[in-house]
Amino acid sequence: MAKFEIKTRDLMHYVEVTLENDAVRTEAGAAQYWRGHIEMTSPMPSVGGMLKSAITGNKIFRPVYKGTGTVMLAPRFHEFVEIDLKGNKVVLEKGAYWASDMGVDVDVHVNNISSGLFSGEGFI
């Protein structure tokens, strides 16, 4: 399984992912560089995925980095949080997803009518 390390340097936070014959999925534009024997692919989403992307405004492609080496994700001022799902589901705000191992299913969550109207979060 991919090893994620959250690091800080000069007030910037970044994630270093170590791969040993495995893979990591990232948000489009998240990877800054990689070194080692790593291949980057950008799988074509399903038609349903394309429709969800069009409705929600989320990015349609999430690159996959596969092999052995290190993938450095672009630094940000905000902090990163590693979430161990342990088989559970987590709903994140738009823009909160940055990277995950391939065992994580990334999808769009739609709120019900009362949550969408009264929570201030919207429907998607």
PDB file of C-alpha atoms in Angstrom:
ATOM      1  CA  MET A   1       0.000   0.000   0.000  1.00  0.00           C
ATOM      2  CA  ALA A   2       1.175   3.546  -0.737  1.00  0.00           C
ATOM      3  CA  LYS A   3       2.827   5.362   2.175  1.00  0.00           C
ATOM      4  CA  PHE A   4       1.681   8.975   2.659  1.00  0.00           C
ATOM      5  CA  GLU A   5       3.765  11.448   4.673  1.00  0.00           C
ATOM      6  CA  ILE A   6       2.519  14.956   5.416  1.00  0.00           C
ATOM      7  CA  LYS A   7       5.424  17.384   5.690  1.00  0.00           C
ATOM      8  CA  THR A   8       5.926  21.097   6.349  1.00  0.00           C
ATOM      9  CA  ARG A   9       8.652  23.403   5.077  1.00  0.00           C
ATOM     10  CA  ASP A  10       8.769  27.208   5.150  1.00  0.00           C
ATOM     11  CA  LEU A  11       5.097  27.456   6.198  1.00  0.00           C
ATOM     12  CA  MET A  12       4.050  25.286   3.249  1.00  0.00           C
ATOM     13  CA  HIS A  13       2.481  21.860   3.688  1.00  0.00           C
ATOM     14  CA  TYR A  14       2.958  19.050   1.181  1.00  0.00           C
ATOM     15  CA  VAL A  15       2.483  15.305   0.838  1.00  0.00           C
ATOM     16  CA  GLU A  16       5.186  12.830  -0.150  1.00  0.00           C
ATOM     17  CA  VAL A  17       3.867   9.476  -1.381  1.00  0.00           C
ATOM     18  CA  THR A  18       6.198   6.468  -1.458  1.00  0.00           C
ATOM     19  CA  LEU A  19       5.200   3.698  -3.857  1.00  0.00           C
ATOM     20  CA  GLU A  20       6.555   0.151  -3.888  1.00  0.00           C
ATOM     21  CA  ASN A  21       4.934  -1.588  -6.868  1.00  0.00           C
ATOM     22  CA  ASP A  22       1.594   0.020  -6.117  1.00  0.00           C
ATOM     23  CA  ALA A  23      -0.406   3.083  -7.151  1.00  0.00           C
ATOM     24  CA  VAL A  24      -1.877   6.345  -5.927  1.00  0.00           C
ATOM     25  CA  ARG A  25      -4.715   8.466  -7.358  1.00  0.00           C
ATOM     26  CA  THR A  26      -4.512  12.259  -7.081  1.00  0.00           C
ATOM     27  CA  GLU A  27      -6.650  15.247  -7.843  1.00  0.00           C
ATOM     28  CA  ALA A  28      -5.832  16.719 -11.254  1.00  0.00           C
ATOM     29  CA  GLY A  29      -2.867  19.078 -10.882  1.00  0.00           C
ATOM     30  CA  ALA A  30      -1.875  17.765  -7.439  1.00  0.00           C
ATOM     31  CA  ALA A  31       1.438  16.132  -8.428  1.00  0.00           C
ATOM     32  CA  GLN A  32       4.423  18.448  -8.552  1.00  0.00           C
ATOM     33  CA  TYR A  33       6.991  15.843  -9.637  1.00  0.00           C
ATOM     34  CA  TRP A  34       7.896  12.185  -9.257  1.00  0.00           C
ATOM     35  CA  ARG A  35      11.099  10.194  -9.258  1.00  0.00           C
ATOM     36  CA  GLY A  36      11.808   6.508  -9.685  1.00  0.00           C
ATOM     37  CA  HIS A  37      10.154   4.015 -11.989  1.00  0.00           C
ATOM     38  CA  ILE A  38       6.688   5.551 -12.021  1.00  0.00           C
ATOM     39  CA  GLU A  39       4.186   5.663 -14.859  1.00  0.00           C
ATOM     40  CA  MET A  40       1.407   8.262 -14.924  1.00  0.00           C
ATOM     41  CA  THR A  41      -1.914   7.433 -16.562  1.00  0.00           C
ATOM     42  CA  SER A  42      -5.126   9.397 -16.704  1.00  0.00           C
ATOM     43  CA  PRO A  43      -7.953   6.860 -16.976  1.00  0.00           C
ATOM     44  CA  MET A  44     -10.996   7.885 -18.986  1.00  0.00           C
ATOM     45  CA  PRO A  45     -13.999   8.277 -16.663  1.00  0.00           C
ATOM     46  CA  SER A  46     -17.297   6.518 -17.301  1.00  0.00           C
ATOM     47  CA  VAL A  47     -20.159   8.334 -18.994  1.00  0.00           C
ATOM     48  CA  GLY A  48     -21.794   8.622 -15.570  1.00  0.00           C
ATOM     49  CA  GLY A  49     -18.591  10.147 -14.214  1.00  0.00           C
ATOM     50  CA  MET A  50     -18.570  12.693 -17.045  1.00  0.00           C
ATOM     51  CA  LEU A  51     -22.187  13.648 -16.338  1.00  0.00           C
ATOM     52  CA  LYS A  52     -21.523  14.027 -12.598  1.00  0.00           C
ATOM     53  CA  SER A  53     -18.501  16.199 -13.400  1.00  0.00           C
ATOM     54  CA  ALA A  54     -20.573  18.409 -15.698  1.00  0.00           C
ATOM     55  CA  ILE A  55     -23.271  18.861 -13.036  1.00  0.00           C
ATOM     56  CA  THR A  56     -20.972  19.392 -10.041  1.00  0.00           C
ATOM     57  CA  GLY A  57     -18.078  21.240 -11.661  1.00  0.00           C
ATOM     58  CA  ASN A  58     -15.590  18.729 -10.202  1.00  0.00           C
ATOM     59  CA  LYS A  59     -12.541  17.821 -12.235  1.00  0.00           C
ATOM     60  CA  ILE A  60     -13.195  14.935 -14.578  1.00  0.00           C
ATOM     61  CA  PHE A  61      -9.732  13.327 -14.616  1.00  0.00           C
ATOM     62  CA  ARG A  62      -7.818  12.006 -11.609  1.00  0.00           C
ATOM     63  CA  PRO A  63      -4.326  10.841 -12.630  1.00  0.00           C
ATOM     64  CA  VAL A  64      -2.938   7.541 -11.352  1.00  0.00           C
ATOM     65  CA  TYR A  65       0.785   7.120 -10.576  1.00  0.00           C
ATOM     66  CA  LYS A  66       1.909   3.490 -10.602  1.00  0.00           C
ATOM     67  CA  GLY A  67       5.281   1.850  -9.901  1.00  0.00           C
ATOM     68  CA  THR A  68       8.128   2.221  -7.424  1.00  0.00           C
ATOM     69  CA  GLY A  69       9.442   5.605  -6.318  1.00  0.00           C
ATOM     70  CA  THR A  70       8.227   8.871  -4.802  1.00  0.00           C
ATOM     71  CA  VAL A  71       5.442  11.222  -5.895  1.00  0.00           C
ATOM     72  CA  MET A  72       5.642  14.736  -4.468  1.00  0.00           C
ATOM     73  CA  LEU A  73       2.333  16.564  -4.308  1.00  0.00           C
ATOM     74  CA  ALA A  74       2.231  20.312  -4.766  1.00  0.00           C
ATOM     75  CA  PRO A  75       2.624  22.385  -1.593  1.00  0.00           C
ATOM     76  CA  ARG A  76      -0.223  24.412  -0.141  1.00  0.00           C
ATOM     77  CA  PHE A  77      -0.628  26.857   2.751  1.00  0.00           C
ATOM     78  CA  HIS A  78      -3.485  24.842   4.224  1.00  0.00           C
ATOM     79  CA  GLU A  79      -2.759  21.729   6.225  1.00  0.00           C
ATOM     80  CA  PHE A  80      -3.408  18.204   4.998  1.00  0.00           C
ATOM     81  CA  VAL A  81      -5.198  15.556   7.036  1.00  0.00           C
ATOM     82  CA  GLU A  82      -4.757  11.829   6.536  1.00  0.00           C
ATOM     83  CA  ILE A  83      -7.995   9.884   6.997  1.00  0.00           C
ATOM     84  CA  ASP A  84      -7.909   6.133   7.618  1.00  0.00           C
ATOM     85  CA  LEU A  85     -11.326   5.061   6.342  1.00  0.00           C
ATOM     86  CA  LYS A  86     -11.273   1.501   7.766  1.00  0.00           C
ATOM     87  CA  GLY A  87     -14.175   0.601   5.489  1.00  0.00           C
ATOM     88  CA  ASN A  88     -16.199   3.718   6.363  1.00  0.00           C
ATOM     89  CA  LYS A  89     -17.423   6.479   4.071  1.00  0.00           C
ATOM     90  CA  VAL A  90     -16.424  10.119   4.489  1.00  0.00           C
ATOM     91  CA  VAL A  91     -18.035  13.103   2.765  1.00  0.00           C
ATOM     92  CA  LEU A  92     -15.603  15.943   1.991  1.00  0.00           C
ATOM     93  CA  GLU A  93     -16.309  19.471   0.865  1.00  0.00           C
ATOM     94  CA  LYS A  94     -15.582  20.315  -2.741  1.00  0.00           C
ATOM     95  CA  GLY A  95     -11.832  20.799  -3.181  1.00  0.00           C
ATOM     96  CA  ALA A  96     -10.854  18.873  -0.026  1.00  0.00           C
ATOM     97  CA  TYR A  97      -9.747  15.690  -1.831  1.00  0.00           C
ATOM     98  CA  TRP A  98      -6.030  15.642  -2.756  1.00  0.00           C
ATOM     99  CA  ALA A  99      -4.902  11.993  -3.056  1.00  0.00           C
ATOM    100  CA  SER A 100      -5.684   8.415  -2.033  1.00  0.00           C
ATOM    101  CA  ASP A 101      -4.582   4.856  -2.511  1.00  0.00           C
ATOM    102  CA  MET A 102      -6.435   2.866  -5.142  1.00  0.00           C
ATOM    103  CA  GLY A 103      -8.675   1.149  -2.582  1.00  0.00           C
ATOM    104  CA  VAL A 104     -10.619   4.383  -2.058  1.00  0.00           C
ATOM    105  CA  ASP A 105     -13.683   4.991  -4.223  1.00  0.00           C
ATOM    106  CA  VAL A 106     -13.968   8.713  -5.030  1.00  0.00           C
ATOM    107  CA  ASP A 107     -17.491   9.785  -5.953  1.00  0.00           C
ATOM    108  CA  VAL A 108     -19.947  12.684  -5.684  1.00  0.00           C
ATOM    109  CA  HIS A 109     -22.366  12.947  -2.747  1.00  0.00           C
ATOM    110  CA  VAL A 110     -25.812  14.482  -3.239  1.00  0.00           C
ATOM    111  CA  ASN A 111     -27.639  15.896  -0.187  1.00  0.00           C
ATOM    112  CA  ASN A 112     -31.338  15.310   0.320  1.00  0.00           C
ATOM    113  CA  ILE A 113     -33.719  18.254  -0.093  1.00  0.00           C
ATOM    114  CA  SER A 114     -33.884  19.316   3.573  1.00  0.00           C
ATOM    115  CA  SER A 115     -30.095  19.129   4.022  1.00  0.00           C
ATOM    116  CA  GLY A 116     -29.509  21.037   0.792  1.00  0.00           C
ATOM    117  CA  LEU A 117     -31.937  23.811   1.742  1.00  0.00           C
ATOM    118  CA  PHE A 118     -31.169  24.275   5.438  1.00  0.00           C
ATOM    119  CA  SER A 119     -27.498  23.346   5.891  1.00  0.00           C
ATOM    120  CA  GLY A 120     -25.997  26.039   3.692  1.00  0.00           C
ATOM    121  CA  GLU A 121     -23.905  23.339   1.986  1.00  0.00           C
ATOM    122  CA  GLY A 122     -26.013  23.091  -1.177  1.00  0.00           C
ATOM    123  CA  PHE A 123     -27.171  19.888  -2.815  1.00  0.00           C
ATOM    124  CA  ILE A 124     -23.922  18.463  -4.276  1.00  0.00           C
TER     125      ILE A 124
END
